[in-house]
XYZ file of C-alpha atoms in Angstrom:
660
model
C 219.818 130.326 224.445
C 223.178 128.843 223.659
C 223.253 126.793 226.847
C 220.311 124.748 225.566
C 222.388 123.072 222.871
C 223.716 119.681 223.900
C 222.769 120.239 227.565
C 222.144 117.379 229.962
C 218.456 116.503 230.280
C 216.458 118.178 233.009
C 214.091 115.207 233.058
C 214.137 111.680 231.675
C 211.000 109.518 231.879
C 211.382 106.347 233.910
C 210.910 102.895 232.332
C 207.413 102.457 233.786
C 206.244 105.846 232.546
C 207.551 105.032 229.069
C 205.951 101.567 229.075
C 202.580 102.869 230.292
C 202.389 105.810 227.864
C 199.941 106.012 224.988
C 202.893 106.863 222.736
C 204.421 103.442 223.397
C 201.097 101.735 222.640
C 200.816 103.730 219.411
C 204.351 102.759 218.424
C 203.453 99.076 218.834
C 200.318 99.512 216.703
C 202.256 101.424 214.051
C 204.909 98.702 213.942
C 202.221 96.181 212.998
C 200.850 98.484 210.294
C 204.345 99.258 208.970
C 205.335 95.580 208.966
C 208.572 96.347 210.818
C 209.754 97.258 214.285
C 209.650 100.992 214.970
C 212.053 100.943 217.881
C 211.740 104.501 219.190
C 210.054 107.852 218.607
C 212.505 108.762 215.865
C 211.549 105.647 213.891
C 207.828 106.195 214.526
C 208.018 109.809 213.370
C 210.021 108.884 210.270
C 207.379 106.299 209.307
C 204.556 108.815 209.923
C 205.999 111.193 207.309
C 207.169 108.469 204.889
C 203.747 106.764 204.876
C 201.295 109.569 205.719
C 198.254 107.806 204.281
C 198.869 104.739 206.429
C 199.605 106.850 209.508
C 196.538 109.097 209.327
C 194.285 106.177 208.374
C 195.501 104.313 211.457
C 194.602 107.299 213.649
C 191.219 107.768 211.977
C 190.377 104.103 212.552
C 191.045 104.598 216.274
C 189.206 107.904 216.698
C 186.499 108.338 214.024
C 183.166 106.510 214.005
C 182.426 106.347 210.272
C 178.800 106.378 209.134
C 180.097 105.979 205.563
C 183.718 104.873 205.064
C 186.010 107.139 203.007
C 187.186 106.191 199.543
C 190.740 107.466 200.094
C 192.839 109.128 202.782
C 193.703 112.369 200.970
C 193.374 113.985 197.584
C 196.151 114.865 195.147
C 195.636 118.623 195.477
C 198.876 120.497 196.152
C 199.656 121.714 199.661
C 197.785 123.349 201.386
C 194.607 122.399 199.458
C 194.511 118.641 200.110
C 191.118 117.168 201.008
C 191.012 114.391 203.597
C 189.031 111.148 203.846
C 186.851 112.010 200.857
C 183.534 110.226 200.723
C 183.651 109.513 204.441
C 180.789 110.721 206.593
C 180.938 111.026 210.362
C 180.337 113.463 213.196
C 183.099 114.441 215.635
C 180.547 115.078 218.397
C 180.075 111.300 218.630
C 183.576 111.129 220.062
C 183.513 114.407 222.017
C 180.335 113.595 223.950
C 180.488 109.787 224.015
C 184.185 108.883 224.397
C 184.985 105.246 225.223
C 185.197 104.226 228.884
C 183.256 107.301 230.069
C 180.032 107.029 232.081
C 177.069 109.406 232.242
C 178.109 110.755 235.648
C 181.821 111.154 234.876
C 183.137 114.706 235.094
C 183.274 116.647 231.811
C 183.638 120.350 232.673
C 184.867 122.303 235.675
C 184.259 126.063 235.475
C 186.280 128.230 237.861
C 185.611 131.972 238.112
C 186.376 134.800 240.499
C 184.488 134.996 243.796
C 182.070 132.125 243.068
C 182.156 128.407 243.769
C 183.387 126.141 240.958
C 180.711 124.629 238.704
C 180.951 120.941 237.766
C 179.154 119.395 234.776
C 179.075 115.669 234.104
C 179.168 114.248 230.591
C 175.441 113.601 231.002
C 174.776 117.249 231.877
C 176.907 118.448 228.960
C 175.013 116.173 226.550
C 171.660 117.468 227.770
C 172.704 121.129 227.565
C 174.045 120.631 224.035
C 170.759 118.971 223.029
C 168.764 121.943 224.351
C 170.898 124.381 222.335
C 170.554 122.206 219.228
C 166.777 122.197 219.565
C 166.740 126.006 219.835
C 169.001 126.458 216.811
C 166.908 124.067 214.749
C 163.768 125.979 215.700
C 165.382 129.019 214.073
C 165.991 127.022 210.910
C 169.801 126.861 211.277
C 171.752 124.109 209.581
C 174.979 123.455 207.674
C 176.453 126.692 206.323
C 174.863 128.931 208.961
C 176.919 130.506 211.728
C 176.752 131.152 215.475
C 179.073 133.554 217.316
C 179.932 133.688 221.026
C 181.077 136.967 222.611
C 181.537 135.443 225.987
C 183.438 134.572 229.115
C 185.003 131.148 229.514
C 181.837 129.427 230.738
C 180.491 125.885 230.131
C 177.471 127.124 228.175
C 179.814 128.092 225.334
C 181.180 124.529 225.224
C 177.614 123.186 224.968
C 176.905 125.631 222.135
C 180.017 124.630 220.204
C 179.007 120.959 220.466
C 175.433 121.703 219.374
C 176.752 123.552 216.324
C 179.194 120.774 215.405
C 176.423 118.177 215.694
C 174.509 119.920 212.883
C 177.394 121.297 210.785
C 176.811 124.917 211.861
C 179.880 127.144 211.814
C 180.955 128.341 215.262
C 183.127 131.355 216.013
C 184.064 133.057 219.248
C 185.719 136.041 220.877
C 186.280 137.221 224.421
C 184.238 140.206 225.700
C 187.487 142.053 226.432
C 187.516 142.639 222.668
C 186.063 146.051 221.972
C 182.920 146.140 219.861
C 184.884 147.353 216.813
C 187.286 144.412 217.081
C 184.440 141.924 217.544
C 182.524 143.325 214.571
C 185.658 143.195 212.370
C 185.846 139.464 213.059
C 182.248 138.301 213.264
C 180.875 140.270 210.309
C 183.008 138.107 208.001
C 181.085 135.027 209.184
C 177.597 136.651 209.155
C 176.220 134.915 212.296
C 172.479 134.367 212.656
C 172.820 133.941 216.426
C 175.084 135.668 218.946
C 175.621 134.531 222.523
C 176.994 137.146 224.894
C 178.217 137.446 228.473
C 176.547 140.602 229.742
C 178.334 140.774 233.071
C 181.973 139.847 233.641
C 184.279 139.909 236.641
C 188.012 140.439 236.237
C 190.637 141.187 238.910
C 187.929 141.787 241.503
C 185.955 144.295 239.437
C 182.556 143.841 237.772
C 182.147 144.874 234.134
C 178.741 145.583 232.638
C 178.806 144.437 228.974
C 175.132 144.961 228.149
C 175.555 148.081 226.013
C 178.479 146.543 224.138
C 176.528 143.321 223.520
C 173.481 145.228 222.275
C 175.643 147.348 219.962
C 177.377 144.239 218.620
C 174.071 142.569 217.723
C 172.810 145.753 216.040
C 175.951 146.372 214.003
C 176.319 142.832 212.720
C 173.017 143.117 210.876
C 172.600 139.379 210.286
C 171.638 138.474 213.863
C 168.149 136.999 214.217
C 168.437 136.049 217.882
C 170.869 137.019 220.640
C 171.227 135.020 223.846
C 172.215 136.429 227.248
C 174.479 133.847 228.869
C 174.517 133.261 232.622
C 177.369 134.943 234.453
C 180.358 132.858 235.456
C 179.149 130.637 238.274
C 175.705 130.218 236.705
C 173.835 133.324 237.929
C 171.176 134.564 235.493
C 171.709 137.971 233.866
C 168.866 140.048 232.438
C 169.182 141.061 228.754
C 169.662 144.714 227.784
C 166.452 146.593 228.561
C 164.343 147.440 225.540
C 166.381 145.246 223.194
C 163.961 142.566 222.060
C 166.503 140.532 220.098
C 168.038 139.193 223.325
C 166.710 136.103 225.106
C 167.888 134.496 228.337
C 169.859 131.235 228.200
C 167.037 129.511 230.052
C 164.629 130.552 227.273
C 166.339 128.043 224.992
C 164.383 125.311 226.722
C 164.877 122.539 229.220
C 167.884 120.280 228.899
C 166.693 116.966 227.473
C 167.367 113.500 228.840
C 169.559 112.570 225.901
C 172.334 114.187 223.948
C 172.063 116.023 220.659
C 171.298 114.236 217.421
C 174.402 114.100 215.246
C 174.151 114.428 211.478
C 176.361 112.391 209.179
C 178.672 115.053 207.717
C 181.757 115.065 205.487
C 185.063 114.692 207.348
C 186.067 118.090 205.929
C 182.860 119.803 207.112
C 183.666 123.339 208.257
C 183.451 123.433 212.065
C 184.720 126.784 213.258
C 186.339 130.035 212.216
C 189.380 131.448 214.027
C 191.099 134.767 213.437
C 194.687 135.790 212.923
C 196.129 138.204 215.453
C 197.918 140.481 213.012
C 198.442 144.158 213.763
C 197.467 145.525 210.331
C 194.347 145.142 208.221
C 191.232 143.134 208.995
C 191.947 139.860 210.840
C 192.071 136.841 208.552
C 189.058 134.616 209.197
C 190.437 131.063 209.009
C 188.037 128.224 208.139
C 188.830 125.021 210.031
C 187.523 121.580 209.155
C 185.840 119.446 211.789
C 187.456 116.058 211.259
C 190.950 117.280 210.484
C 191.260 119.715 213.377
C 189.901 117.242 215.927
C 191.902 114.253 214.673
C 195.116 116.265 214.885
C 194.259 117.602 218.355
C 193.462 114.109 219.630
C 196.865 112.981 218.332
C 198.541 115.767 220.289
C 196.566 115.371 223.515
C 196.447 111.575 223.738
C 199.869 110.570 222.457
C 202.173 113.581 222.749
C 200.829 114.750 226.123
C 199.515 111.397 227.403
C 196.007 112.595 228.313
C 193.924 109.679 229.613
C 190.266 109.031 230.491
C 189.550 110.650 233.851
C 192.307 113.261 233.514
C 191.681 116.961 234.085
C 193.053 119.433 231.557
C 193.484 123.104 232.496
C 194.363 125.589 229.740
C 194.813 129.280 230.548
C 192.897 130.802 227.666
C 189.909 132.881 226.714
C 187.372 131.590 224.195
C 188.975 133.861 221.577
C 192.254 131.917 221.340
C 192.775 128.648 219.466
C 193.868 126.995 222.714
C 190.195 127.037 223.789
C 189.269 124.887 220.772
C 192.297 122.695 221.492
C 191.213 122.238 225.117
C 187.651 121.238 224.168
C 189.150 118.407 222.104
C 190.331 116.784 225.359
C 186.721 115.671 225.948
C 187.238 113.159 223.144
C 190.074 111.566 225.134
C 187.678 111.045 228.035
C 189.196 113.873 230.086
C 187.475 116.709 231.919
C 188.319 120.270 230.919
C 188.959 122.936 233.567
C 187.784 126.348 232.342
C 189.325 129.315 234.168
C 187.684 132.724 233.867
C 188.972 136.025 235.224
C 192.467 137.162 236.091
C 195.139 134.454 236.408
C 196.711 136.400 239.294
C 193.655 137.445 241.321
C 193.053 137.268 244.220
C 196.611 135.922 244.525
C 199.551 135.525 242.162
C 199.411 131.738 242.528
C 195.686 131.470 241.710
C 196.118 129.025 238.809
C 198.304 126.691 240.854
C 195.676 126.724 243.619
C 193.071 125.708 241.036
C 195.406 122.922 239.855
C 195.679 121.697 243.435
C 191.967 121.890 244.275
C 190.750 120.355 240.997
C 193.493 117.696 240.798
C 194.694 118.898 237.390
C 196.844 116.452 235.410
C 197.753 118.700 232.430
C 198.474 122.388 233.094
C 198.791 124.365 229.855
C 199.869 127.995 230.035
C 201.987 130.658 228.357
C 205.737 131.129 228.577
C 205.091 134.694 229.685
C 203.121 133.461 232.707
C 205.873 131.011 233.707
C 208.521 133.708 233.366
C 206.501 136.029 235.604
C 206.131 133.281 238.186
C 209.879 132.639 238.074
C 210.666 136.338 238.449
C 208.338 136.527 241.450
C 210.095 133.622 243.166
C 206.897 131.561 243.488
C 207.202 127.888 244.448
C 204.016 125.978 243.546
C 205.656 122.739 244.762
C 204.569 123.825 248.256
C 201.015 122.958 247.159
C 199.609 119.446 246.737
C 200.167 118.804 243.032
C 200.384 115.025 243.164
C 197.996 114.589 240.203
C 200.020 116.877 237.926
C 201.957 114.928 235.258
C 202.406 117.430 232.420
C 202.963 121.174 231.985
C 202.905 122.760 228.536
C 204.173 126.197 227.569
C 203.279 128.125 224.424
C 202.673 131.611 223.018
C 206.376 132.511 222.964
C 209.676 130.692 223.593
C 210.277 129.446 227.141
C 213.810 130.336 228.211
C 216.234 127.728 229.628
C 215.906 129.398 233.029
C 212.123 129.127 232.663
C 212.516 125.376 232.146
C 214.737 125.106 235.198
C 212.268 127.068 237.314
C 209.479 124.604 236.500
C 211.559 121.600 237.595
C 212.866 123.387 240.686
C 209.754 125.261 241.820
C 206.814 123.177 240.515
C 207.700 119.490 240.421
C 210.797 117.468 239.567
C 209.021 114.427 238.076
C 207.072 116.189 235.354
C 206.862 116.207 231.585
C 207.457 119.851 230.594
C 206.558 120.348 226.937
C 207.264 123.606 225.167
C 204.906 123.491 222.168
C 204.642 125.635 219.044
C 202.114 125.844 216.246
C 199.368 128.351 215.790
C 195.869 129.470 214.981
C 196.635 128.666 211.340
C 196.687 124.890 211.957
C 194.886 124.940 215.347
C 197.617 122.634 216.596
C 201.371 122.134 216.786
C 204.365 121.642 214.514
C 206.758 121.136 217.448
C 205.564 119.434 220.619
C 206.447 117.277 223.598
C 207.121 113.547 223.547
C 206.512 111.834 226.917
C 208.942 109.006 226.160
C 211.905 111.327 225.440
C 214.168 113.460 227.689
C 213.514 117.182 228.223
C 216.381 119.653 227.675
C 216.421 123.244 228.926
C 215.159 125.723 226.337
C 214.250 123.081 223.756
C 211.067 121.951 222.065
C 211.427 118.184 222.045
C 210.471 116.976 218.567
C 208.304 117.572 215.488
C 204.795 116.223 215.987
C 203.837 112.924 214.385
C 202.905 113.383 210.735
C 204.770 116.716 210.497
C 207.493 116.589 207.828
C 209.411 119.496 209.337
C 212.511 121.154 207.884
C 214.686 124.184 208.623
C 215.478 126.178 205.466
C 217.881 129.006 204.749
C 216.956 132.075 202.699
C 217.453 130.147 199.442
C 215.342 127.173 200.510
C 218.290 124.871 201.271
C 217.684 122.528 204.237
C 219.884 123.262 207.251
C 221.285 120.677 209.624
C 222.858 123.331 211.836
C 221.961 126.982 212.269
C 218.722 128.926 212.465
C 216.284 129.182 209.589
C 212.641 129.075 208.518
C 210.291 126.442 209.912
C 208.498 124.696 207.049
C 206.259 121.650 206.783
C 206.715 119.677 203.548
C 203.532 117.597 203.592
C 199.817 118.333 204.048
C 198.237 117.983 207.480
C 194.525 117.340 208.043
C 194.355 120.395 210.345
C 195.565 122.791 207.664
C 192.502 124.994 207.129
C 190.043 124.882 204.282
C 191.008 128.480 203.535
C 190.011 132.024 204.447
C 186.502 133.446 204.526
C 185.937 135.500 201.370
C 188.962 134.053 199.545
C 186.994 132.257 196.842
C 189.858 131.071 194.624
C 192.257 130.466 197.533
C 194.813 132.977 196.254
C 195.364 134.728 199.615
C 195.593 131.371 201.346
C 198.221 130.127 198.894
C 200.192 133.386 199.013
C 200.218 133.385 202.803
C 201.613 129.906 203.334
C 202.704 128.150 200.138
C 204.466 130.576 197.796
C 207.773 131.427 199.463
C 209.011 127.830 199.313
C 206.880 125.947 196.733
C 205.695 122.586 197.986
C 206.034 123.542 201.645
C 203.986 125.360 204.274
C 205.987 128.349 205.558
C 204.770 129.216 209.021
C 206.780 132.356 209.747
C 208.775 130.973 212.700
C 212.556 130.913 213.040
C 213.944 127.725 214.608
C 217.224 125.866 215.058
C 217.934 122.155 215.450
C 220.029 121.171 218.476
C 222.598 118.453 219.097
C 220.081 116.525 221.221
C 217.597 116.318 218.317
C 215.300 118.999 219.695
C 214.726 122.555 218.521
C 215.226 126.085 219.809
C 212.556 128.610 218.836
C 213.963 132.051 218.001
C 210.662 133.872 217.555
C 208.741 135.062 214.534
C 210.621 135.480 211.244
C 209.058 138.876 210.665
C 210.602 140.016 213.955
C 214.105 138.927 212.985
C 216.905 141.337 213.872
C 219.843 141.967 211.532
C 222.624 143.928 213.275
C 225.816 143.960 211.213
C 224.179 141.722 208.595
C 223.739 138.777 211.004
C 220.176 137.429 211.351
C 219.129 137.058 214.983
C 215.817 135.901 216.410
C 214.330 138.306 218.943
C 214.024 135.499 221.505
C 217.794 135.004 221.378
C 218.154 138.461 222.921
C 215.286 138.381 225.396
C 215.498 134.732 226.443
C 218.524 135.151 228.753
C 216.728 137.961 230.643
C 213.409 136.345 231.424
C 214.580 134.732 234.661
C 216.501 137.851 235.708
C 215.252 138.901 239.149
C 214.570 142.527 238.197
C 212.978 141.879 234.774
C 209.263 141.175 234.315
C 209.199 141.178 230.500
C 211.336 142.166 227.534
C 211.208 142.717 223.765
C 214.026 143.239 221.279
C 213.250 145.309 218.174
C 215.348 146.725 215.314
C 216.184 150.403 214.817
C 217.474 151.210 211.341
C 219.334 154.157 209.867
C 219.986 153.731 206.162
C 221.557 150.308 205.733
C 222.696 150.043 209.364
C 220.697 148.320 212.081
C 220.968 148.267 215.867
C 219.001 146.442 218.568
C 216.778 148.324 220.993
C 215.840 146.340 224.092
C 212.582 147.288 225.822
C 212.350 146.003 229.395
C 209.553 145.957 231.945
C 211.026 146.022 235.460
C 209.545 145.043 238.800
C 207.993 147.810 240.868
C 210.618 149.870 242.619
C 213.445 148.845 240.271
C 215.131 151.610 238.254
C 217.117 151.098 235.061
C 220.443 152.510 236.230
C 223.854 151.979 234.634
C 224.819 148.943 236.788
C 221.561 147.123 235.939
C 221.888 147.949 232.234
C 225.441 146.609 232.223
C 224.339 143.467 234.058
C 221.666 142.826 231.425
C 224.152 143.365 228.593
C 226.623 141.000 230.233
C 223.973 138.327 230.643
C 223.027 138.578 226.950
C 226.680 138.597 225.834
C 227.468 135.517 227.942
C 224.375 133.541 226.969
C 224.396 134.494 223.273
C 227.169 136.596 221.698
C 228.476 140.179 221.470
C 226.330 140.699 218.343
C 223.202 140.118 220.455
C 223.994 142.954 222.861
C 221.527 145.855 222.408
C 222.761 149.313 221.511
C 220.197 150.823 223.859
C 218.055 149.541 226.718
C 214.815 151.378 227.485
C 212.570 150.775 230.498
C 208.848 150.836 229.659
C 205.761 150.359 231.881
C 204.375 147.403 229.902
C 204.541 145.676 226.522
C 201.543 145.346 224.192
C 200.362 141.786 223.686
C 197.807 140.000 221.584
C 195.024 138.177 223.390
C 196.972 134.962 222.903
C 199.830 136.395 224.972
C 202.275 137.165 222.156
C 204.288 140.372 222.267
C 203.302 142.683 219.390
C 206.847 142.974 218.077
C 205.940 144.403 214.681
C 203.968 147.237 216.261
C 206.846 147.941 218.652
C 209.360 147.952 215.797
C 207.173 150.438 213.917
C 207.099 152.675 216.995
C 210.867 152.584 217.347
C 211.240 153.551 213.664
C 208.615 156.291 213.963
C 206.225 154.542 211.550
C 202.449 153.873 211.830
C 201.655 150.806 213.910
C 198.517 149.839 211.978
C 195.345 148.475 213.550
C 195.530 147.443 217.202
C 192.261 145.497 217.150
C 194.118 142.353 218.162
C 195.743 143.919 221.242
C 194.752 142.821 224.713
C 196.268 145.992 226.224
C 196.533 148.725 223.542
C 197.230 151.305 226.253
C 200.666 149.683 226.678
C 201.618 150.790 223.165
C 200.736 154.381 224.034
C 202.911 154.137 227.129
C 205.844 152.835 225.072
C 205.307 155.664 222.555
C 205.561 158.272 225.320
C 208.767 156.756 226.665
C 210.341 156.578 223.195
C 209.557 160.232 222.523
C 211.839 161.010 225.436
C 214.557 158.614 224.279
C 217.101 159.448 221.601
C 217.849 156.808 218.954
C 220.784 154.462 219.525
C 224.146 154.956 217.860
C 224.802 152.914 214.709
């Protein structure tokens, strides 16, 4: 990724776009609060971390409708245990369902699924559906502290359920039905849901999948379920519950949608709203408890100001309901935007399916994974041939987007576009590094730290780095840092996970490097760092140069160790019909050597059928490294395609280890 440093911008916003942006309006407001001119984003960001109480209070005043005003912005508890806006009582659903400048008939949800017509819900329809769910949950006696789980496709009924839960302070948790029952139980049993909603019939890549037995088994094994609800199929068709299983009711049995929206209780700002799960490869997934006010306030900051989402916009995020990006997308309702839910395969019935949806639904923000963009680039697709006039912003996450991936977007999608590579995680249900619509975009770079994020790059000893790669840390509390983990009563696991390596800072586990332009290059996860010849290298530094290579679909770089020596093994997925012969292997090595350095060149390149990924699209590098070393891979409950790991294992059994 060396060509990213100091490169000329691929895109610079014009004066009108800068002047009309929400970020510019926020900078003017912040200047009045600060009592001095904050001339640019750098000055605004510096003030947001120097005066965090003033910054977050300013945002809360703009976004939160207080029933009872708070007594202070945040507590004195050490990071990550700070409490926010103590004494304040509110309900985030007031903003999500009744955003300013939005009428009853304005579009709220578009649901797009395979082989059915899109479904459109207005804000009025969404309010009524949420009210019907709330009435059903109240009839079961559910209230604050209880839990509801969704094992479901990406359908609008799940959005209505989330809003009904948030209105009453009920914990919500979710997972996609492509999770096996064991994986779903491992997650949901930690939350002890009283109600489960399930999609009993799914369609993916042109094939129907009957989930009734799995849904019935899930409800039985959880043990705490009082009522299970059979959701309509994508497109709205009713699905009968499992025969002979009396716990299940149809969605329509919840009652008629009422003429008004749900009642919203006055709740603490830090009320627990939902539980998300880590995607680790070993042990039970961590169940992460997120607060309602903090998560939503941070997401509104990101969507409205960093990505310039406006009332009337349409936000498409390629996600299942089991990834934090689903929760992030739902937050766009509070900005007055409609959310475009996509269910099924992103490449069926055609490789450009998502871009067709963006054209037909006039999408303004298209959020996807770096892996998807790299696959589009490798396939030589050119979405600019479609009518994408509404599209203003594309975001990329899940893994680093290569410089060539950046260039493909501007060449093949649209030249006047804000492309934001963003990075954060399930842990904070938001971003540390994000786009800034008033700043230039450089190939391979994440533009800036998000507002309020006191970000630093530290070496192994905790010394801040101006140049060079190191650990990403955040040195101040954020309102979206979770309340803790389920079952971690004294917070010890929570503290050990994030706050012990560098006291006083949140250590996220990412390896980043500051660039000459003021942006950052993401080198992958710290626990996937390579160390050939004693030099620390991020895995993305090796794979990044290959991801726009015509013959390469995907790649992963993992360490192979013998004693104290380490070498790099490069696993590549090639296009159909392409063989890994000596000329191709040498071409890949040359590309890595030229783009990075001789130390980055792998000792061995191995072609594999596929790479295992988590359901959030991240390559399971730790499991692959364990395979290469001949060690146990641990639990694969978080894998979207565990069969890929078996395929890699078979290939490696036929491959001798590299020289050291």
